[in-house]
PDB file of C-alpha atoms in Angstrom:
ATOM      1  CA  MET A  14      50.393 196.579  63.292  1.00 41.00           C
ATOM      2  CA  THR A  15      47.972 194.964  65.610  1.00 42.00           C
ATOM      3  CA  ALA A  16      46.166 194.003  62.696  1.00 44.00           C
ATOM      4  CA  THR A  17      48.921 191.850  60.077  1.00 45.00           C
ATOM      5  CA  THR A  18      49.909 190.072  62.755  1.00 46.00           C
ATOM      6  CA  PRO A  19      46.866 187.230  62.145  1.00 44.00           C
ATOM      7  CA  THR A  20      48.150 186.739  59.039  1.00 44.00           C
ATOM      8  CA  ALA A  21      51.133 186.525  59.383  1.00 45.00           C
ATOM      9  CA  ARG A  22      50.762 184.257  62.305  1.00 47.00           C
ATOM     10  CA  SER A  23      48.232 182.578  59.947  1.00 46.00           C
ATOM     11  CA  LEU A  24      50.395 182.238  57.298  1.00 41.00           C
ATOM     12  CA  ALA A  25      53.607 181.517  59.838  1.00 47.00           C
ATOM     13  CA  LEU A  26      50.551 178.113  60.598  1.00 44.00           C
ATOM     14  CA  ALA A  27      49.867 177.595  57.746  1.00 46.00           C
ATOM     15  CA  VAL A  28      53.728 177.132  56.074  1.00 45.00           C
ATOM     16  CA  THR A  29      54.323 174.376  59.215  1.00 48.00           C
ATOM     17  CA  ALA A  30      51.439 171.823  58.601  1.00 45.00           C
ATOM     18  CA  GLU A  31      51.953 172.000  55.603  1.00 50.00           C
ATOM     19  CA  GLU A  32      56.131 171.187  56.664  1.00 51.00           C
ATOM     20  CA  VAL A  33      54.675 168.773  58.850  1.00 42.00           C
ATOM     21  CA  LEU A  34      52.511 167.677  56.340  1.00 45.00           C
ATOM     22  CA  LYS A  35      54.333 166.231  54.213  1.00 50.00           C
ATOM     23  CA  ALA A  36      56.884 165.255  56.463  1.00 49.00           C
ATOM     24  CA  PRO A  37      55.769 161.658  57.261  1.00 47.00           C
ATOM     25  CA  SER A  38      55.394 160.765  53.393  1.00 45.00           C
ATOM     26  CA  SER A  39      59.458 162.120  52.779  1.00 43.00           C
ATOM     27  CA  ALA A  40      60.525 159.868  55.806  1.00 44.00           C
ATOM     28  CA  THR A  41      58.885 157.057  55.160  1.00 46.00           C
ATOM     29  CA  PRO A  42      61.486 155.498  52.495  1.00 49.00           C
ATOM     30  CA  SER A  43      63.830 155.796  54.647  1.00 50.00           C
ATOM     31  CA  GLY A  44      62.742 154.200  57.336  1.00 50.00           C
ATOM     32  CA  PRO A  45      61.387 151.010  58.753  1.00 51.00           C
ATOM     33  CA  GLY A  46      58.941 150.450  55.400  1.00 49.00           C
ATOM     34  CA  ARG A  47      62.302 150.933  53.011  1.00 50.00           C
ATOM     35  CA  ARG A  48      64.229 149.203  55.437  1.00 53.00           C
ATOM     36  CA  ALA A  49      62.085 146.197  55.070  1.00 49.00           C
ATOM     37  CA  GLY A  50      61.181 146.583  51.514  1.00 50.00           C
ATOM     38  CA  ALA A  51      64.589 145.952  51.017  1.00 50.00           C
ATOM     39  CA  ALA A  52      65.701 143.174  52.929  1.00 52.00           C
ATOM     40  CA  ARG A  53      63.071 141.412  51.634  1.00 73.00           C
ATOM     41  CA  PRO A  54      65.059 140.522  48.169  1.00 73.00           C
ATOM     42  CA  GLY A  55      66.994 138.835  49.941  1.00 78.00           C
ATOM     43  CA  ALA A  56      65.262 136.682  52.181  1.00 84.00           C
ATOM     44  CA  ALA A  57      63.269 135.691  48.740  1.00 85.00           C
ATOM     45  CA  LEU A  58      66.797 134.943  47.341  1.00 87.00           C
ATOM     46  CA  VAL A  59      67.425 132.941  50.585  1.00 86.00           C
ATOM     47  CA  ALA A  60      64.867 131.041  51.031  1.00 87.00           C
ATOM     48  CA  LYS A  61      65.178 129.989  47.008  1.00 88.00           C
ATOM     49  CA  SER A  62      68.234 128.805  47.334  1.00 89.00           C
ATOM     50  CA  LEU A  63      67.265 127.089  50.617  1.00 92.00           C
ATOM     51  CA  LEU A  64      64.153 125.410  48.399  1.00 92.00           C
ATOM     52  CA  TYR A  65      66.874 124.468  45.794  1.00 93.00           C
ATOM     53  CA  ALA A  66      69.825 122.922  47.348  1.00 93.00           C
ATOM     54  CA  LEU A  67      66.728 120.305  49.279  1.00 94.00           C
ATOM     55  CA  LEU A  68      65.658 119.993  45.573  1.00 94.00           C
ATOM     56  CA  VAL A  69      69.887 119.004  44.714  1.00 93.00           C
ATOM     57  CA  ALA A  70      69.271 117.031  47.491  1.00 93.00           C
ATOM     58  CA  ILE A  71      66.579 114.655  47.281  1.00 94.00           C
ATOM     59  CA  ALA A  72      67.907 114.666  43.532  1.00 91.00           C
ATOM     60  CA  VAL A  73      71.343 113.075  44.979  1.00 89.00           C
ATOM     61  CA  VAL A  74      69.492 110.129  47.548  1.00 90.00           C
ATOM     62  CA  TYR A  75      67.784 109.249  44.195  1.00 89.00           C
ATOM     63  CA  ILE A  76      70.624 108.657  41.807  1.00 91.00           C
ATOM     64  CA  PHE A  77      73.038 107.820  43.897  1.00 90.00           C
ATOM     65  CA  PRO A  78      71.844 104.285  44.257  1.00 89.00           C
ATOM     66  CA  PHE A  79      71.244 104.311  39.574  1.00 89.00           C
ATOM     67  CA  LEU A  80      75.263 105.735  39.955  1.00 90.00           C
ATOM     68  CA  ILE A  81      76.450 102.165  42.090  1.00 91.00           C
ATOM     69  CA  ASN A  82      74.714 100.225  40.251  1.00 90.00           C
ATOM     70  CA  LEU A  83      77.034 102.138  37.261  1.00 90.00           C
ATOM     71  CA  ALA A  84      80.132 102.145  39.019  1.00 91.00           C
ATOM     72  CA  THR A  85      79.618  98.280  40.518  1.00 91.00           C
ATOM     73  CA  SER A  86      79.407  97.189  36.811  1.00 90.00           C
ATOM     74  CA  PHE A  87      83.135  97.254  36.343  1.00 92.00           C
ATOM     75  CA  LYS A  88      84.033  96.557  39.254  1.00 90.00           C
ATOM     76  CA  THR A  89      85.910  93.261  39.670  1.00 88.00           C
ATOM     77  CA  ASP A  90      84.365  90.230  41.324  1.00 85.00           C
ATOM     78  CA  ALA A  91      86.381  90.901  44.286  1.00 86.00           C
ATOM     79  CA  GLU A  92      86.166  94.667  44.306  1.00 88.00           C
ATOM     80  CA  ALA A  93      82.446  94.844  43.751  1.00 86.00           C
ATOM     81  CA  ALA A  94      82.164  92.056  47.277  1.00 84.00           C
ATOM     82  CA  SER A  95      84.985  94.744  49.232  1.00 85.00           C
ATOM     83  CA  SER A  96      84.086  98.043  47.992  1.00 83.00           C
ATOM     84  CA  PRO A  97      80.252  97.812  46.905  1.00 82.00           C
ATOM     85  CA  LEU A  98      80.042 101.720  47.745  1.00 83.00           C
ATOM     86  CA  SER A  99      82.562 103.161  45.815  1.00 84.00           C
ATOM     87  CA  LEU A 100      81.463 105.181  43.014  1.00 85.00           C
ATOM     88  CA  LEU A 101      85.563 105.292  41.570  1.00 85.00           C
ATOM     89  CA  PRO A 102      86.143 101.239  40.429  1.00 86.00           C
ATOM     90  CA  GLN A 103      89.872 100.579  41.004  1.00 87.00           C
ATOM     91  CA  THR A 104      90.313  98.591  38.030  1.00 85.00           C
ATOM     92  CA  ILE A 105      88.185  99.504  34.993  1.00 89.00           C
ATOM     93  CA  THR A 106      87.217  96.360  33.718  1.00 90.00           C
ATOM     94  CA  THR A 107      84.446  94.967  30.611  1.00 90.00           C
ATOM     95  CA  ALA A 108      84.804  91.470  32.028  1.00 89.00           C
ATOM     96  CA  ALA A 109      79.686  91.504  33.483  1.00 89.00           C
ATOM     97  CA  TYR A 110      79.384  92.635  30.281  1.00 91.00           C
ATOM     98  CA  GLU A 111      81.593  90.448  27.411  1.00 90.00           C
ATOM     99  CA  ARG A 112      79.983  87.501  29.310  1.00 88.00           C
ATOM    100  CA  LEU A 113      76.275  88.825  29.371  1.00 88.00           C
ATOM    101  CA  PHE A 114      76.685  89.606  24.833  1.00 89.00           C
ATOM    102  CA  LEU A 115      79.270  86.562  24.810  1.00 88.00           C
ATOM    103  CA  ASN A 116      79.033  83.902  27.068  1.00 84.00           C
ATOM    104  CA  SER A 117      75.383  84.188  28.214  1.00 84.00           C
ATOM    105  CA  ASP A 118      71.466  84.298  26.244  1.00 89.00           C
ATOM    106  CA  PHE A 119      70.880  87.686  27.393  1.00 90.00           C
ATOM    107  CA  PRO A 120      70.936  89.348  23.738  1.00 92.00           C
ATOM    108  CA  VAL A 121      67.545  85.736  23.969  1.00 93.00           C
ATOM    109  CA  TRP A 122      66.364  87.533  26.089  1.00 93.00           C
ATOM    110  CA  PHE A 123      66.613  90.963  25.475  1.00 94.00           C
ATOM    111  CA  LYS A 124      65.529  90.472  21.792  1.00 95.00           C
ATOM    112  CA  ASN A 125      62.115  88.728  23.488  1.00 95.00           C
ATOM    113  CA  SER A 126      61.993  91.747  25.786  1.00 95.00           C
ATOM    114  CA  PHE A 127      61.959  94.117  22.376  1.00 95.00           C
ATOM    115  CA  VAL A 128      59.383  91.970  21.118  1.00 96.00           C
ATOM    116  CA  VAL A 129      56.501  91.721  23.370  1.00 96.00           C
ATOM    117  CA  THR A 130      56.867  95.417  24.589  1.00 96.00           C
ATOM    118  CA  ILE A 131      57.203  96.459  20.849  1.00 96.00           C
ATOM    119  CA  PHE A 132      53.911  94.887  20.439  1.00 96.00           C
ATOM    120  CA  VAL A 133      52.485  94.970  23.290  1.00 96.00           C
ATOM    121  CA  THR A 134      52.846  98.856  23.222  1.00 95.00           C
ATOM    122  CA  ALA A 135      50.835  99.664  20.324  1.00 95.00           C
ATOM    123  CA  GLY A 136      47.995  97.283  21.081  1.00 95.00           C
ATOM    124  CA  ARG A 137      47.258  99.324  24.089  1.00 95.00           C
ATOM    125  CA  VAL A 138      47.852 102.500  22.242  1.00 94.00           C
ATOM    126  CA  PHE A 139      45.593 101.267  19.765  1.00 95.00           C
ATOM    127  CA  PHE A 140      42.219  99.253  21.766  1.00 95.00           C
ATOM    128  CA  ASP A 141      42.836 101.584  25.076  1.00 94.00           C
ATOM    129  CA  SER A 142      42.251 104.911  22.496  1.00 94.00           C
ATOM    130  CA  LEU A 143      39.450 102.848  20.923  1.00 94.00           C
ATOM    131  CA  ALA A 144      37.881 101.536  24.250  1.00 93.00           C
ATOM    132  CA  GLY A 145      38.166 105.187  25.737  1.00 93.00           C
ATOM    133  CA  TYR A 146      36.352 106.281  23.236  1.00 93.00           C
ATOM    134  CA  ALA A 147      33.777 104.141  23.068  1.00 92.00           C
ATOM    135  CA  LEU A 148      32.918 105.343  26.651  1.00 92.00           C
ATOM    136  CA  ALA A 149      33.229 108.773  27.116  1.00 91.00           C
ATOM    137  CA  ARG A 150      31.263 109.372  23.913  1.00 88.00           C
ATOM    138  CA  LEU A 151      28.925 106.179  22.239  1.00 87.00           C
ATOM    139  CA  ARG A 152      25.285 105.920  24.009  1.00 86.00           C
ATOM    140  CA  TYR A 153      24.555 102.611  24.590  1.00 86.00           C
ATOM    141  CA  ARG A 154      22.620 100.279  26.906  1.00 87.00           C
ATOM    142  CA  GLY A 155      24.466  98.742  29.788  1.00 86.00           C
ATOM    143  CA  ARG A 156      27.260 101.648  29.122  1.00 86.00           C
ATOM    144  CA  ASN A 157      27.207 102.288  32.984  1.00 88.00           C
ATOM    145  CA  VAL A 158      27.571  98.927  34.324  1.00 91.00           C
ATOM    146  CA  VAL A 159      31.295  97.815  31.172  1.00 90.00           C
ATOM    147  CA  PHE A 160      32.980 101.590  33.283  1.00 89.00           C
ATOM    148  CA  ALA A 161      31.812 100.065  37.133  1.00 90.00           C
ATOM    149  CA  ALA A 162      33.423  96.630  36.048  1.00 90.00           C
ATOM    150  CA  LEU A 163      36.818  98.849  34.392  1.00 89.00           C
ATOM    151  CA  ILE A 164      37.166 100.267  37.605  1.00 88.00           C
ATOM    152  CA  ALA A 165      36.116  97.107  39.768  1.00 89.00           C
ATOM    153  CA  ILE A 166      39.378  96.278  37.190  1.00 86.00           C
ATOM    154  CA  MET A 167      41.264  98.535  38.609  1.00 87.00           C
ATOM    155  CA  ALA A 168      40.876  97.461  41.943  1.00 87.00           C
ATOM    156  CA  VAL A 169      41.787  94.220  41.463  1.00 87.00           C
ATOM    157  CA  PRO A 170      45.209  92.623  42.155  1.00 86.00           C
ATOM    158  CA  ASN A 171      47.271  91.704  39.192  1.00 85.00           C
ATOM    159  CA  VAL A 172      48.371  88.031  41.259  1.00 86.00           C
ATOM    160  CA  VAL A 173      44.781  88.004  41.948  1.00 88.00           C
ATOM    161  CA  LEU A 174      43.846  86.742  38.502  1.00 87.00           C
ATOM    162  CA  LEU A 175      47.524  85.241  38.039  1.00 90.00           C
ATOM    163  CA  ILE A 176      45.793  81.369  38.261  1.00 91.00           C
ATOM    164  CA  PRO A 177      42.507  82.651  35.813  1.00 91.00           C
ATOM    165  CA  LYS A 178      45.162  83.936  33.182  1.00 92.00           C
ATOM    166  CA  PHE A 179      47.285  80.670  33.190  1.00 93.00           C
ATOM    167  CA  LEU A 180      43.680  78.493  32.276  1.00 94.00           C
ATOM    168  CA  VAL A 181      43.105  80.956  30.150  1.00 94.00           C
ATOM    169  CA  ILE A 182      46.320  80.656  28.161  1.00 94.00           C
ATOM    170  CA  ASN A 183      46.613  77.174  28.976  1.00 93.00           C
ATOM    171  CA  GLN A 184      42.686  76.430  27.757  1.00 94.00           C
ATOM    172  CA  LEU A 185      43.582  78.193  24.085  1.00 93.00           C
ATOM    173  CA  GLY A 186      46.762  76.954  23.605  1.00 92.00           C
ATOM    174  CA  MET A 187      48.360  79.737  24.078  1.00 93.00           C
ATOM    175  CA  TYR A 188      51.149  78.408  27.006  1.00 94.00           C
ATOM    176  CA  ASP A 189      54.592  79.094  25.621  1.00 93.00           C
ATOM    177  CA  SER A 190      54.505  81.366  22.353  1.00 94.00           C
ATOM    178  CA  TYR A 191      54.391  84.238  22.000  1.00 95.00           C
ATOM    179  CA  SER A 192      51.367  84.957  20.895  1.00 94.00           C
ATOM    180  CA  GLY A 193      50.418  83.655  25.149  1.00 94.00           C
ATOM    181  CA  MET A 194      52.946  86.414  26.153  1.00 95.00           C
ATOM    182  CA  ILE A 195      51.982  89.188  24.200  1.00 96.00           C
ATOM    183  CA  ILE A 196      47.454  88.906  23.677  1.00 95.00           C
ATOM    184  CA  PRO A 197      47.213  89.399  26.667  1.00 93.00           C
ATOM    185  CA  LEU A 198      48.525  92.280  27.138  1.00 94.00           C
ATOM    186  CA  LEU A 199      47.455  94.058  24.773  1.00 94.00           C
ATOM    187  CA  ALA A 200      44.295  96.867  26.525  1.00 91.00           C
ATOM    188  CA  ASP A 201      44.802  97.926  30.376  1.00 91.00           C
ATOM    189  CA  ALA A 202      41.800  98.858  32.476  1.00 91.00           C
ATOM    190  CA  ALA A 203      44.286 101.841  33.270  1.00 91.00           C
ATOM    191  CA  GLY A 204      44.765 103.836  30.273  1.00 92.00           C
ATOM    192  CA  ILE A 205      41.510 102.704  29.084  1.00 93.00           C
ATOM    193  CA  PHE A 206      40.400 104.777  32.245  1.00 93.00           C
ATOM    194  CA  ILE A 207      42.944 107.933  31.403  1.00 93.00           C
ATOM    195  CA  MET A 208      41.760 108.493  27.472  1.00 93.00           C
ATOM    196  CA  LYS A 209      38.491 107.620  28.819  1.00 93.00           C
ATOM    197  CA  ASN A 210      39.022 111.670  30.591  1.00 92.00           C
ATOM    198  CA  PHE A 211      41.180 112.606  28.463  1.00 92.00           C
ATOM    199  CA  PHE A 212      38.196 112.303  25.770  1.00 92.00           C
ATOM    200  CA  GLU A 213      35.586 113.882  27.449  1.00 90.00           C
ATOM    201  CA  SER A 214      37.589 116.550  28.149  1.00 89.00           C
ATOM    202  CA  ILE A 215      37.851 117.640  24.647  1.00 87.00           C
ATOM    203  CA  PRO A 216      34.324 119.630  23.435  1.00 86.00           C
ATOM    204  CA  ALA A 217      31.557 117.598  21.259  1.00 83.00           C
ATOM    205  CA  SER A 218      31.214 120.377  18.860  1.00 82.00           C
ATOM    206  CA  VAL A 219      34.397 119.225  17.556  1.00 82.00           C
ATOM    207  CA  GLU A 220      33.078 115.988  16.009  1.00 84.00           C
ATOM    208  CA  GLU A 221      28.987 117.557  14.697  1.00 83.00           C
ATOM    209  CA  GLN A 222      30.569 118.925  11.375  1.00 80.00           C
ATOM    210  CA  ALA A 223      32.406 115.627  11.116  1.00 80.00           C
ATOM    211  CA  LYS A 224      29.045 113.958  11.439  1.00 82.00           C
ATOM    212  CA  ILE A 225      27.786 116.558   9.370  1.00 81.00           C
ATOM    213  CA  ASP A 226      30.104 115.988   6.650  1.00 78.00           C
ATOM    214  CA  GLY A 227      29.054 112.520   6.684  1.00 80.00           C
ATOM    215  CA  ALA A 228      32.183 111.164   8.553  1.00 81.00           C
ATOM    216  CA  GLY A 229      31.175 107.369  11.283  1.00 85.00           C
ATOM    217  CA  VAL A 230      32.809 107.298  14.033  1.00 86.00           C
ATOM    218  CA  PHE A 231      35.453 105.601  13.761  1.00 88.00           C
ATOM    219  CA  ARG A 232      36.754 107.569  10.890  1.00 88.00           C
ATOM    220  CA  THR A 233      35.665 110.815  13.579  1.00 88.00           C
ATOM    221  CA  PHE A 234      37.747 109.352  16.281  1.00 89.00           C
ATOM    222  CA  TRP A 235      41.203 108.079  13.325  1.00 89.00           C
ATOM    223  CA  SER A 236      40.693 111.992  11.418  1.00 87.00           C
ATOM    224  CA  ILE A 237      39.109 113.766  14.327  1.00 87.00           C
ATOM    225  CA  VAL A 238      40.015 113.713  17.754  1.00 90.00           C
ATOM    226  CA  LEU A 239      42.857 111.247  18.262  1.00 91.00           C
ATOM    227  CA  PRO A 240      45.342 113.303  16.866  1.00 90.00           C
ATOM    228  CA  MET A 241      43.837 115.867  19.718  1.00 90.00           C
ATOM    229  CA  ALA A 242      44.762 113.385  22.481  1.00 90.00           C
ATOM    230  CA  ARG A 243      48.672 113.798  21.650  1.00 89.00           C
ATOM    231  CA  PRO A 244      49.177 114.371  25.482  1.00 88.00           C
ATOM    232  CA  ALA A 245      47.166 110.771  26.872  1.00 91.00           C
ATOM    233  CA  LEU A 246      48.557 109.721  23.680  1.00 92.00           C
ATOM    234  CA  ILE A 247      52.074 110.247  24.694  1.00 91.00           C
ATOM    235  CA  THR A 248      51.048 109.148  28.102  1.00 90.00           C
ATOM    236  CA  ILE A 249      49.655 105.904  27.224  1.00 93.00           C
ATOM    237  CA  ILE A 250      53.541 104.921  25.259  1.00 93.00           C
ATOM    238  CA  ILE A 251      54.751 105.738  28.518  1.00 92.00           C
ATOM    239  CA  LEU A 252      53.001 103.534  30.951  1.00 91.00           C
ATOM    240  CA  SER A 253      52.207 100.727  28.360  1.00 93.00           C
ATOM    241  CA  PHE A 254      57.022 100.122  27.560  1.00 94.00           C
ATOM    242  CA  GLN A 255      57.553 100.749  30.664  1.00 92.00           C
ATOM    243  CA  GLY A 256      54.766  98.449  32.117  1.00 92.00           C
ATOM    244  CA  SER A 257      55.649  96.156  29.412  1.00 94.00           C
ATOM    245  CA  TRP A 258      59.084  95.328  29.685  1.00 94.00           C
ATOM    246  CA  ASN A 259      58.695  95.636  33.268  1.00 93.00           C
ATOM    247  CA  GLU A 260      56.425  92.784  33.512  1.00 93.00           C
ATOM    248  CA  LEU A 261      57.730  89.299  34.998  1.00 92.00           C
ATOM    249  CA  SER A 262      54.696  86.961  36.852  1.00 92.00           C
ATOM    250  CA  HIS A 263      53.032  87.370  32.799  1.00 93.00           C
ATOM    251  CA  PHE A 264      55.697  85.727  31.885  1.00 94.00           C
ATOM    252  CA  ILE A 265      55.786  83.305  34.189  1.00 92.00           C
ATOM    253  CA  ILE A 266      52.715  81.956  34.190  1.00 93.00           C
ATOM    254  CA  SER A 267      52.991  82.514  30.522  1.00 93.00           C
ATOM    255  CA  THR A 268      55.989  80.572  29.453  1.00 93.00           C
ATOM    256  CA  GLN A 269      58.271  78.119  30.354  1.00 91.00           C
ATOM    257  CA  SER A 270      60.879  78.186  27.016  1.00 92.00           C
ATOM    258  CA  PRO A 271      64.615  79.154  27.675  1.00 90.00           C
ATOM    259  CA  ASP A 272      64.098  80.314  24.192  1.00 92.00           C
ATOM    260  CA  LEU A 273      61.704  82.586  25.328  1.00 94.00           C
ATOM    261  CA  THR A 274      62.425  84.375  27.744  1.00 93.00           C
ATOM    262  CA  THR A 275      62.451  87.191  28.604  1.00 94.00           C
ATOM    263  CA  LEU A 276      65.381  90.147  30.974  1.00 92.00           C
ATOM    264  CA  THR A 277      62.849  90.101  33.855  1.00 92.00           C
ATOM    265  CA  LYS A 278      62.961  86.355  34.334  1.00 91.00           C
ATOM    266  CA  GLY A 279      66.241  86.293  33.321  1.00 88.00           C
ATOM    267  CA  MET A 280      67.351  88.961  35.409  1.00 86.00           C
ATOM    268  CA  ALA A 281      65.804  86.538  37.977  1.00 83.00           C
ATOM    269  CA  SER A 282      67.754  83.701  37.188  1.00 80.00           C
ATOM    270  CA  LEU A 283      70.923  85.604  37.298  1.00 78.00           C
ATOM    271  CA  ALA A 284      69.851  86.974  41.370  1.00 71.00           C
ATOM    272  CA  SER A 285      69.614  82.901  41.426  1.00 66.00           C
ATOM    273  CA  GLY A 286      73.415  82.384  40.396  1.00 61.00           C
ATOM    274  CA  GLN A 287      72.085  80.865  36.595  1.00 58.00           C
ATOM    275  CA  LEU A 288      75.359  81.536  34.903  1.00 53.00           C
ATOM    276  CA  SER A 289      77.524  80.526  38.185  1.00 55.00           C
ATOM    277  CA  GLN A 290      79.661  80.937  41.867  1.00 56.00           C
ATOM    278  CA  GLY A 291      79.450  83.994  43.792  1.00 59.00           C
ATOM    279  CA  SER A 292      78.287  86.871  44.173  1.00 70.00           C
ATOM    280  CA  GLN A 293      78.056  87.884  40.331  1.00 79.00           C
ATOM    281  CA  TYR A 294      77.755  92.120  41.047  1.00 85.00           C
ATOM    282  CA  PRO A 295      79.150  93.321  38.499  1.00 88.00           C
ATOM    283  CA  LEU A 296      77.227  90.596  35.980  1.00 87.00           C
ATOM    284  CA  LYS A 297      74.230  91.452  37.872  1.00 87.00           C
ATOM    285  CA  LEU A 298      74.333  95.222  37.755  1.00 89.00           C
ATOM    286  CA  ALA A 299      75.615  95.474  34.548  1.00 90.00           C
ATOM    287  CA  ALA A 300      71.992  93.378  32.997  1.00 90.00           C
ATOM    288  CA  ALA A 301      70.066  96.200  35.298  1.00 89.00           C
ATOM    289  CA  ALA A 302      71.896  98.599  33.669  1.00 90.00           C
ATOM    290  CA  ILE A 303      71.182  97.584  30.166  1.00 91.00           C
ATOM    291  CA  MET A 304      67.482  96.837  31.114  1.00 91.00           C
ATOM    292  CA  THR A 305      67.138 100.655  32.135  1.00 91.00           C
ATOM    293  CA  VAL A 306      68.224 102.437  28.790  1.00 91.00           C
ATOM    294  CA  PRO A 307      65.427 101.438  26.149  1.00 92.00           C
ATOM    295  CA  VAL A 308      62.968 103.048  29.396  1.00 90.00           C
ATOM    296  CA  ALA A 309      65.330 106.476  29.782  1.00 89.00           C
ATOM    297  CA  VAL A 310      65.089 106.676  25.638  1.00 90.00           C
ATOM    298  CA  VAL A 311      61.325 105.746  26.208  1.00 90.00           C
ATOM    299  CA  PHE A 312      60.828 108.921  28.734  1.00 87.00           C
ATOM    300  CA  PHE A 313      63.091 111.579  27.147  1.00 86.00           C
ATOM    301  CA  ILE A 314      62.048 111.053  23.827  1.00 86.00           C
ATOM    302  CA  PHE A 315      58.586 111.531  24.920  1.00 84.00           C
ATOM    303  CA  GLN A 316      58.837 113.439  28.161  1.00 75.00           C
ATOM    304  CA  ARG A 317      58.448 117.043  25.938  1.00 72.00           C
ATOM    305  CA  ARG A 318      55.573 115.772  24.426  1.00 68.00           C
ATOM    306  CA  ILE A 319      53.957 114.831  27.557  1.00 61.00           C
ATOM    307  CA  LEU A 320      54.178 118.533  29.412  1.00 47.00           C
ATOM    308  CA  ASN A 321      53.136 120.386  25.998  1.00 51.00           C
ATOM    309  CA  ALA A 322      49.678 119.282  26.985  1.00 46.00           C
ATOM    310  CA  SER A 323      48.062 122.637  25.144  1.00 43.00           C
ATOM    311  CA  ASP A 324      49.012 120.311  21.664  1.00 47.00           C
ATOM    312  CA  GLY A 325      45.011 118.960  22.425  1.00 46.00           C
ATOM    313  CA  ALA A 326      43.903 121.837  23.352  1.00 44.00           C
ATOM    314  CA  VAL A 327      40.269 123.412  22.492  1.00 47.00           C
ATOM    315  CA  LYS A 328      39.001 126.883  21.868  1.00 43.00           C
ATOM    316  CA  GLU A 329      35.848 127.874  21.111  1.00 47.00           C
TER     317      GLU A 329
END
């Protein structure tokens, strides 16, 4: 009896120790750790909801002025003056749009802006990509000086260049003509800078095979490198279209004929009360609403392509 007692006690102690070791692991799921883990999904959901609510509030702040613009364009002059911030017109009328298209030079303004914008956008896509490729790939004396001059031009405010630009346009005989409106805008420093940086991100090995096959510099640029720069080209298209469509200062110093008035100059004349007396809020905001449509259409057409940067990716 006395010999078996220590063995029984040792077995009992072993069983008790095993139960004690198992106890924390079995208690962990139902303890504070489990409650904390269960609370994490709820906290993440609350944080995400607050983030979306903040984004919606910011979007409303940005969209609200445009909604006022659109609603006021369908109001009468009296209602627009008495209730400028209401989003629901009491009397919906298209008198402002009818006056713009039937009793003003608005169609001429729209045509001039469209013609200038199309040519300027096409020219900037071509010349900016050419200049960017030359700065990124070609090795010639003075290349760094040219790039430094490009950066310096980007640092100069456009208003400083208005008088020299007017003198050059007038001296070349391009004043008050489409050429004076288009040619000075066919290239811009920012577009060249964007294209240069993108071309430098493309491995030079891509062009080696074309050179081995006997392709020249322009052929390599046009057939090999340029199709790979689609995201950068889409960026240039959007920025050039928006910039030339909204340009005002250049058209002020390059034209004076009413037949060459663009939308921006026409809008400035509307602000000064050219067509009639009074506030003309519906008339002005109707013109502003129409003016925003082409830029919005171009952006929505190309926004997916500008975000798809993988189109120009290269795997080595």
